[in-house]
């Protein structure tokens, strides 16, 4: 079940950190941003009242950008993250939802119906912009 504008909790923090670069200072700074910056929104997909997938978004008008997307490992590959993203398109009245990511995550977005475009990258790993439009 979709839950909009979820307040940060230790459970959502744990899910978010699965989608972040594992640098302790960066992790804490990003988690703090979800608590203090009204532009950074958390939305969850819950099963039995427990968040199993969380999406951190920024929204401007009818366009959303996925900042982070994390799923509990016990619930991975069961469609919860996909359901969360598609439900957010409708619930937030978004015309587009995009995410910039690496190749591993780009495959998830491709399977979820997003259009994938390779981006120029300053890092060794390839980067992709994934966009879902309606």
Coordinates of C-alpha atoms in Angstrom, one line a residue:
X1 CA 0.0 0.0 0.0
X2 CA 1.3 3.5 -0.9
X3 CA 1.9 5.9 1.9
X4 CA 2.6 9.5 0.8
X5 CA 4.8 12.0 2.6
X6 CA 6.2 9.5 5.2
X7 CA 8.1 11.1 8.0
X8 CA 11.7 9.8 8.3
X9 CA 12.1 6.9 10.8
X10 CA 14.9 4.4 11.5
X11 CA 13.1 2.0 9.1
X12 CA 13.0 4.5 6.2
X13 CA 16.6 5.5 7.0
X14 CA 17.7 1.9 6.7
X15 CA 16.0 1.5 3.4
X16 CA 17.4 4.8 2.0
X17 CA 21.0 3.9 3.0
X18 CA 20.7 0.8 0.7
X19 CA 20.5 3.3 -2.2
X20 CA 23.4 5.6 -1.1
X21 CA 27.1 5.7 -1.5
X22 CA 28.4 4.1 1.7
X23 CA 30.3 7.1 3.1
X24 CA 29.2 7.8 6.7
X25 CA 29.4 11.6 6.4
X26 CA 27.4 11.6 3.1
X27 CA 24.9 9.2 4.5
X28 CA 24.2 11.4 7.6
X29 CA 24.1 14.6 5.5
X30 CA 21.5 13.1 3.1
X31 CA 19.4 11.6 5.8
X32 CA 19.4 15.1 7.5
X33 CA 18.3 16.6 4.3
X34 CA 15.2 14.4 4.2
X35 CA 14.4 15.7 7.7
X36 CA 15.0 19.4 7.1
X37 CA 14.5 20.2 3.4
X38 CA 10.8 20.4 2.5
X39 CA 11.7 19.8 -1.2
X40 CA 13.0 16.3 -0.3
X41 CA 10.0 14.0 0.1
X42 CA 9.8 10.4 1.3
X43 CA 7.1 8.0 0.1
X44 CA 6.8 4.4 1.1
X45 CA 5.2 1.1 0.0
X46 CA 4.0 -0.8 3.1
X47 CA 3.2 -4.4 3.7
X48 CA 1.4 -5.2 6.9
X49 CA 2.1 -1.6 8.2
X50 CA 5.9 -2.0 7.6
X51 CA 7.7 0.0 5.0
X52 CA 9.3 -2.4 2.5
X53 CA 10.3 0.1 -0.1
X54 CA 11.0 3.8 0.1
X55 CA 11.4 6.5 -2.6
X56 CA 13.1 9.8 -1.9
X57 CA 11.8 12.4 -4.4
X58 CA 12.0 16.0 -5.4
X59 CA 9.0 17.4 -7.3
X60 CA 8.8 20.5 -9.4
X61 CA 5.3 21.0 -11.0
X62 CA 4.4 17.8 -12.7
X63 CA 8.0 16.4 -12.8
X64 CA 9.5 14.2 -10.2
X65 CA 13.1 13.1 -9.7
X66 CA 14.0 10.0 -7.8
X67 CA 16.9 10.8 -5.5
X68 CA 17.0 7.4 -3.7
X69 CA 15.0 4.2 -4.0
X70 CA 15.6 1.4 -1.5
X71 CA 13.8 -1.9 -0.8
X72 CA 14.2 -4.2 2.2
X73 CA 16.3 -7.3 1.0
X74 CA 13.6 -9.7 2.2
X75 CA 11.1 -8.0 -0.2
X76 CA 13.4 -7.4 -3.2
X77 CA 12.4 -8.5 -6.7
X78 CA 8.7 -8.8 -5.7
X79 CA 7.5 -5.6 -7.5
X80 CA 7.2 -3.3 -4.5
X81 CA 9.6 -0.6 -5.8
X82 CA 8.0 -0.7 -9.2
X83 CA 4.5 -0.4 -7.7
X84 CA 5.7 2.5 -5.5
X85 CA 7.1 4.4 -8.5
X86 CA 4.0 3.8 -10.7
X87 CA 1.6 4.7 -7.9
X88 CA 3.5 7.9 -7.2
X89 CA 3.0 9.0 -10.9
X90 CA -0.7 8.9 -10.3
X91 CA -1.0 10.0 -6.7
X92 CA 1.3 13.1 -7.2
X93 CA -0.1 13.8 -10.7
X94 CA 3.3 13.6 -12.3
X95 CA 3.8 13.7 -16.1
X96 CA 7.4 12.5 -15.8
X97 CA 9.4 10.7 -13.2
X98 CA 13.2 10.4 -13.8
X99 CA 16.2 9.0 -12.1
X100 CA 19.9 9.3 -12.8
X101 CA 21.7 6.1 -12.0
X102 CA 24.3 3.5 -12.9
X103 CA 23.9 0.4 -15.1
X104 CA 22.8 -2.0 -12.4
X105 CA 19.8 0.2 -11.4
X106 CA 19.1 1.1 -15.0
X107 CA 18.1 -2.5 -15.7
X108 CA 15.5 -2.2 -12.9
X109 CA 14.1 1.0 -14.4
X110 CA 14.1 -0.5 -17.9
X111 CA 12.1 -3.5 -16.6
X112 CA 9.7 -1.0 -14.9
X113 CA 8.8 0.8 -18.2
X114 CA 11.3 3.7 -18.0
X115 CA 13.1 5.0 -21.1
X116 CA 16.9 4.8 -20.6
X117 CA 19.4 7.2 -22.1
X118 CA 23.1 7.1 -21.5
X119 CA 24.6 10.2 -20.0
X120 CA 28.1 11.6 -20.2
X121 CA 29.9 10.6 -17.0
X122 CA 32.9 11.9 -15.1
X123 CA 33.3 8.6 -13.3
X124 CA 34.5 5.2 -14.5
X125 CA 31.0 3.7 -14.3
X126 CA 28.4 4.5 -17.0
X127 CA 25.5 6.7 -15.9
X128 CA 22.0 6.7 -17.3
X129 CA 18.9 8.9 -17.1
X130 CA 15.8 6.8 -16.7
X131 CA 12.5 8.5 -17.5
X132 CA 8.9 7.4 -17.2
X133 CA 6.3 9.6 -18.9
X134 CA 2.6 9.5 -19.3

